[in-house]
Amino acid sequence: MNKLQIYPVNDKHINFYLESRNMLINRKYSSSSKIISKLVHYNWWFSQKKRRSYIVEKNNKKLMILTADFYFSNKRQFIYTGLISCLNKIDLIDLLRAVKWQNNKVNLYKNAVNIISVHKKNLFGNKQQKFFKFSVLNKNTNLYREAKKVIKFNNKFNTYYKIIK
């Protein structure tokens, strides 16, 4: 079994990041299915400060980009994690190992709330959230209302959370 290499995204990856984000597999399960232009992407890239991203490679092939957006609301930290595929198909074991790495990294932020959104049509994504101990974020809770102040949720997605202890 070949080991995954995981390293931070830097400015040299700006176009690769955009190409990956614009792949059909990612647009299909994204809040926006539109292709992002270079100008819009470059503006976002150089102005956003809340996202940390990591490239996951195996055998010198980029598999995915793991993302984590950091927000604060009412003295509570929210970490909104996601994934951008770099290939049309990723081995299930590699995907689970990468998401486990991401969860371990996020688990360093004690008392934060880790939130994920999974497109309702993404059956695997909606199943794997239980494996990683996420729970449904009910829209009728104070936690949801607080998170909604800093994170834009979409009705096409199921939203899950876990409080990091």
PDB file of C-alpha atoms in Angstrom:
ATOM      1  CA  MET A   1       0.000   0.000   0.000  1.00  0.00           C
ATOM      2  CA  ASN A   2       1.538   3.282  -1.105  1.00  0.00           C
ATOM      3  CA  LYS A   3       1.523   6.121   1.357  1.00  0.00           C
ATOM      4  CA  LEU A   4      -0.351   9.360   0.789  1.00  0.00           C
ATOM      5  CA  GLN A   5       1.673  12.556   0.730  1.00  0.00           C
ATOM      6  CA  ILE A   6      -0.176  15.570   2.115  1.00  0.00           C
ATOM      7  CA  TYR A   7       1.204  19.092   1.932  1.00  0.00           C
ATOM      8  CA  PRO A   8      -0.091  22.678   2.097  1.00  0.00           C
ATOM      9  CA  VAL A   9      -1.351  24.423  -1.021  1.00  0.00           C
ATOM     10  CA  ASN A  10       0.678  27.470  -2.006  1.00  0.00           C
ATOM     11  CA  ASP A  11       0.467  30.156  -4.688  1.00  0.00           C
ATOM     12  CA  LYS A  12       2.136  27.861  -7.249  1.00  0.00           C
ATOM     13  CA  HIS A  13      -1.047  25.761  -7.132  1.00  0.00           C
ATOM     14  CA  ILE A  14      -3.429  28.609  -8.029  1.00  0.00           C
ATOM     15  CA  ASN A  15      -4.293  27.341 -11.526  1.00  0.00           C
ATOM     16  CA  PHE A  16      -4.343  23.671 -10.539  1.00  0.00           C
ATOM     17  CA  TYR A  17      -6.756  24.518  -7.727  1.00  0.00           C
ATOM     18  CA  LEU A  18      -9.053  26.312 -10.184  1.00  0.00           C
ATOM     19  CA  GLU A  19      -8.875  23.478 -12.736  1.00  0.00           C
ATOM     20  CA  SER A  20      -9.780  20.971 -10.039  1.00  0.00           C
ATOM     21  CA  ARG A  21     -12.615  23.088  -8.659  1.00  0.00           C
ATOM     22  CA  ASN A  22     -14.047  23.483 -12.173  1.00  0.00           C
ATOM     23  CA  MET A  23     -14.098  19.725 -12.859  1.00  0.00           C
ATOM     24  CA  LEU A  24     -17.618  18.409 -13.442  1.00  0.00           C
ATOM     25  CA  ILE A  25     -17.374  15.966 -10.517  1.00  0.00           C
ATOM     26  CA  ASN A  26     -16.789  18.919  -8.162  1.00  0.00           C
ATOM     27  CA  ARG A  27     -19.329  21.277  -9.707  1.00  0.00           C
ATOM     28  CA  LYS A  28     -21.935  18.505  -9.545  1.00  0.00           C
ATOM     29  CA  TYR A  29     -21.666  18.353  -5.743  1.00  0.00           C
ATOM     30  CA  SER A  30     -20.872  22.005  -5.096  1.00  0.00           C
ATOM     31  CA  SER A  31     -23.173  24.801  -3.984  1.00  0.00           C
ATOM     32  CA  SER A  32     -22.532  26.385  -7.391  1.00  0.00           C
ATOM     33  CA  SER A  33     -22.358  24.313 -10.557  1.00  0.00           C
ATOM     34  CA  LYS A  34     -21.011  27.255 -12.552  1.00  0.00           C
ATOM     35  CA  ILE A  35     -17.492  27.305 -13.963  1.00  0.00           C
ATOM     36  CA  ILE A  36     -15.385  29.831 -12.077  1.00  0.00           C
ATOM     37  CA  SER A  37     -13.427  32.278 -14.228  1.00  0.00           C
ATOM     38  CA  LYS A  38      -9.738  32.922 -13.683  1.00  0.00           C
ATOM     39  CA  LEU A  39     -10.407  36.533 -12.687  1.00  0.00           C
ATOM     40  CA  VAL A  40     -12.978  35.582 -10.043  1.00  0.00           C
ATOM     41  CA  HIS A  41     -10.713  32.811  -8.755  1.00  0.00           C
ATOM     42  CA  TYR A  42      -7.633  35.039  -8.580  1.00  0.00           C
ATOM     43  CA  ASN A  43      -9.576  37.727  -6.686  1.00  0.00           C
ATOM     44  CA  TRP A  44     -10.818  35.145  -4.214  1.00  0.00           C
ATOM     45  CA  TRP A  45      -7.397  33.478  -3.912  1.00  0.00           C
ATOM     46  CA  PHE A  46      -5.552  36.654  -2.964  1.00  0.00           C
ATOM     47  CA  SER A  47      -8.257  38.125  -0.745  1.00  0.00           C
ATOM     48  CA  GLN A  48      -9.457  35.177   1.314  1.00  0.00           C
ATOM     49  CA  LYS A  49      -7.712  34.619   4.627  1.00  0.00           C
ATOM     50  CA  LYS A  50      -9.851  32.000   6.311  1.00  0.00           C
ATOM     51  CA  ARG A  51      -9.077  28.901   4.211  1.00  0.00           C
ATOM     52  CA  ARG A  52      -6.296  26.375   4.658  1.00  0.00           C
ATOM     53  CA  SER A  53      -5.932  23.796   1.918  1.00  0.00           C
ATOM     54  CA  TYR A  54      -3.831  20.672   1.503  1.00  0.00           C
ATOM     55  CA  ILE A  55      -3.054  18.607  -1.575  1.00  0.00           C
ATOM     56  CA  VAL A  56      -3.215  14.836  -1.224  1.00  0.00           C
ATOM     57  CA  GLU A  57      -0.926  12.883  -3.556  1.00  0.00           C
ATOM     58  CA  LYS A  58      -0.175   9.245  -4.144  1.00  0.00           C
ATOM     59  CA  ASN A  59       2.569   8.052  -6.511  1.00  0.00           C
ATOM     60  CA  ASN A  60       3.155  11.689  -7.591  1.00  0.00           C
ATOM     61  CA  LYS A  61      -0.478  11.991  -8.706  1.00  0.00           C
ATOM     62  CA  LYS A  62      -2.667  14.633  -7.099  1.00  0.00           C
ATOM     63  CA  LEU A  63      -5.834  12.970  -5.799  1.00  0.00           C
ATOM     64  CA  MET A  64      -7.701  15.687  -3.927  1.00  0.00           C
ATOM     65  CA  ILE A  65      -7.536  18.983  -2.112  1.00  0.00           C
ATOM     66  CA  LEU A  66      -8.680  19.078   1.508  1.00  0.00           C
ATOM     67  CA  THR A  67     -10.050  22.417   2.683  1.00  0.00           C
ATOM     68  CA  ALA A  68     -10.783  23.983   6.054  1.00  0.00           C
ATOM     69  CA  ASP A  69     -12.382  27.398   6.480  1.00  0.00           C
ATOM     70  CA  PHE A  70     -12.049  29.006   9.921  1.00  0.00           C
ATOM     71  CA  TYR A  71     -14.780  31.267  11.315  1.00  0.00           C
ATOM     72  CA  PHE A  72     -15.596  32.865  14.663  1.00  0.00           C
ATOM     73  CA  SER A  73     -19.022  33.765  15.999  1.00  0.00           C
ATOM     74  CA  ASN A  74     -19.875  34.707  19.576  1.00  0.00           C
ATOM     75  CA  LYS A  75     -16.486  33.473  20.818  1.00  0.00           C
ATOM     76  CA  ARG A  76     -17.041  30.069  19.204  1.00  0.00           C
ATOM     77  CA  GLN A  77     -14.766  28.733  16.486  1.00  0.00           C
ATOM     78  CA  PHE A  78     -16.316  26.969  13.505  1.00  0.00           C
ATOM     79  CA  ILE A  79     -14.207  24.916  11.110  1.00  0.00           C
ATOM     80  CA  TYR A  80     -16.003  24.201   7.850  1.00  0.00           C
ATOM     81  CA  THR A  81     -14.175  21.364   6.106  1.00  0.00           C
ATOM     82  CA  GLY A  82     -14.466  20.132   2.554  1.00  0.00           C
ATOM     83  CA  LEU A  83     -12.830  18.282  -0.281  1.00  0.00           C
ATOM     84  CA  ILE A  84     -12.130  19.021  -3.937  1.00  0.00           C
ATOM     85  CA  SER A  85     -11.419  16.036  -6.150  1.00  0.00           C
ATOM     86  CA  CYS A  86      -8.518  16.230  -8.604  1.00  0.00           C
ATOM     87  CA  LEU A  87      -9.595  13.056 -10.427  1.00  0.00           C
ATOM     88  CA  ASN A  88     -12.910  11.740 -11.676  1.00  0.00           C
ATOM     89  CA  LYS A  89     -12.495   8.609  -9.540  1.00  0.00           C
ATOM     90  CA  ILE A  90     -10.581   8.231  -6.295  1.00  0.00           C
ATOM     91  CA  ASP A  91      -9.896   4.945  -4.557  1.00  0.00           C
ATOM     92  CA  LEU A  92     -12.230   4.618  -1.572  1.00  0.00           C
ATOM     93  CA  ILE A  93      -9.425   3.663   0.805  1.00  0.00           C
ATOM     94  CA  ASP A  94      -7.353   6.699  -0.242  1.00  0.00           C
ATOM     95  CA  LEU A  95     -10.377   8.945   0.231  1.00  0.00           C
ATOM     96  CA  LEU A  96     -11.075   7.605   3.722  1.00  0.00           C
ATOM     97  CA  ARG A  97      -7.400   7.866   4.722  1.00  0.00           C
ATOM     98  CA  ALA A  98      -7.254  11.475   3.534  1.00  0.00           C
ATOM     99  CA  VAL A  99     -10.468  12.446   5.331  1.00  0.00           C
ATOM    100  CA  LYS A 100      -9.170  10.722   8.478  1.00  0.00           C
ATOM    101  CA  TRP A 101      -5.985  12.830   8.214  1.00  0.00           C
ATOM    102  CA  GLN A 102      -8.142  15.950   7.802  1.00  0.00           C
ATOM    103  CA  ASN A 103     -10.229  15.043  10.848  1.00  0.00           C
ATOM    104  CA  ASN A 104      -7.093  14.443  12.923  1.00  0.00           C
ATOM    105  CA  LYS A 105      -5.755  17.848  11.893  1.00  0.00           C
ATOM    106  CA  VAL A 106      -9.039  19.581  12.783  1.00  0.00           C
ATOM    107  CA  ASN A 107      -9.215  17.705  16.096  1.00  0.00           C
ATOM    108  CA  LEU A 108      -6.299  19.835  17.313  1.00  0.00           C
ATOM    109  CA  TYR A 109      -8.738  22.769  17.688  1.00  0.00           C
ATOM    110  CA  LYS A 110     -10.323  21.916  21.027  1.00  0.00           C
ATOM    111  CA  ASN A 111     -13.861  23.204  21.691  1.00  0.00           C
ATOM    112  CA  ALA A 112     -14.299  24.183  18.035  1.00  0.00           C
ATOM    113  CA  VAL A 113     -17.263  22.995  16.002  1.00  0.00           C
ATOM    114  CA  ASN A 114     -16.377  21.079  12.841  1.00  0.00           C
ATOM    115  CA  ILE A 115     -19.076  21.417  10.194  1.00  0.00           C
ATOM    116  CA  ILE A 116     -19.416  19.625   6.875  1.00  0.00           C
ATOM    117  CA  SER A 117     -22.048  19.952   4.170  1.00  0.00           C
ATOM    118  CA  VAL A 118     -22.758  17.034   1.875  1.00  0.00           C
ATOM    119  CA  HIS A 119     -24.881  17.259  -1.255  1.00  0.00           C
ATOM    120  CA  LYS A 120     -28.065  15.276  -0.716  1.00  0.00           C
ATOM    121  CA  LYS A 121     -27.322  13.206  -3.848  1.00  0.00           C
ATOM    122  CA  ASN A 122     -23.837  12.256  -2.620  1.00  0.00           C
ATOM    123  CA  LEU A 123     -24.750   8.910  -1.051  1.00  0.00           C
ATOM    124  CA  PHE A 124     -21.224   7.986   0.030  1.00  0.00           C
ATOM    125  CA  GLY A 125     -20.591  11.373   1.596  1.00  0.00           C
ATOM    126  CA  ASN A 126     -23.809  11.150   3.558  1.00  0.00           C
ATOM    127  CA  LYS A 127     -22.894   7.661   4.806  1.00  0.00           C
ATOM    128  CA  GLN A 128     -19.271   8.365   5.746  1.00  0.00           C
ATOM    129  CA  GLN A 129     -20.180  11.224   8.077  1.00  0.00           C
ATOM    130  CA  LYS A 130     -21.301   8.648  10.675  1.00  0.00           C
ATOM    131  CA  PHE A 131     -17.933   6.864  10.450  1.00  0.00           C
ATOM    132  CA  PHE A 132     -16.233  10.127  11.429  1.00  0.00           C
ATOM    133  CA  LYS A 133     -18.720  10.741  14.267  1.00  0.00           C
ATOM    134  CA  PHE A 134     -20.614  13.684  12.794  1.00  0.00           C
ATOM    135  CA  SER A 135     -24.264  14.314  13.696  1.00  0.00           C
ATOM    136  CA  VAL A 136     -27.014  16.056  11.752  1.00  0.00           C
ATOM    137  CA  LEU A 137     -27.033  19.800  12.429  1.00  0.00           C
ATOM    138  CA  ASN A 138     -30.696  20.486  13.074  1.00  0.00           C
ATOM    139  CA  LYS A 139     -31.955  23.789  11.659  1.00  0.00           C
ATOM    140  CA  ASN A 140     -34.004  24.410  14.806  1.00  0.00           C
ATOM    141  CA  THR A 141     -31.000  24.632  17.128  1.00  0.00           C
ATOM    142  CA  ASN A 142     -29.062  27.590  18.485  1.00  0.00           C
ATOM    143  CA  LEU A 143     -25.870  26.020  17.136  1.00  0.00           C
ATOM    144  CA  TYR A 144     -27.275  26.073  13.588  1.00  0.00           C
ATOM    145  CA  ARG A 145     -28.405  29.687  13.945  1.00  0.00           C
ATOM    146  CA  GLU A 146     -24.988  30.683  15.272  1.00  0.00           C
ATOM    147  CA  ALA A 147     -23.141  28.841  12.493  1.00  0.00           C
ATOM    148  CA  LYS A 148     -25.430  30.350   9.871  1.00  0.00           C
ATOM    149  CA  LYS A 149     -24.182  33.813  10.844  1.00  0.00           C
ATOM    150  CA  VAL A 150     -20.752  32.962   9.398  1.00  0.00           C
ATOM    151  CA  ILE A 151     -21.346  30.022   7.040  1.00  0.00           C
ATOM    152  CA  LYS A 152     -23.655  30.124   4.039  1.00  0.00           C
ATOM    153  CA  PHE A 153     -25.691  26.914   3.961  1.00  0.00           C
ATOM    154  CA  ASN A 154     -27.497  25.574   0.908  1.00  0.00           C
ATOM    155  CA  ASN A 155     -30.771  23.612   0.925  1.00  0.00           C
ATOM    156  CA  LYS A 156     -29.305  21.082  -1.558  1.00  0.00           C
ATOM    157  CA  PHE A 157     -26.992  19.896   1.209  1.00  0.00           C
ATOM    158  CA  ASN A 158     -27.241  17.980   4.449  1.00  0.00           C
ATOM    159  CA  THR A 159     -25.241  19.674   7.189  1.00  0.00           C
ATOM    160  CA  TYR A 160     -23.399  17.749   9.879  1.00  0.00           C
ATOM    161  CA  TYR A 161     -21.323  18.767  12.878  1.00  0.00           C
ATOM    162  CA  LYS A 162     -19.176  17.533  15.713  1.00  0.00           C
ATOM    163  CA  ILE A 163     -17.831  19.400  18.694  1.00  0.00           C
ATOM    164  CA  ILE A 164     -14.118  18.780  19.099  1.00  0.00           C
ATOM    165  CA  LYS A 165     -13.196  17.734  22.612  1.00  0.00           C
TER     166      LYS A 165
END
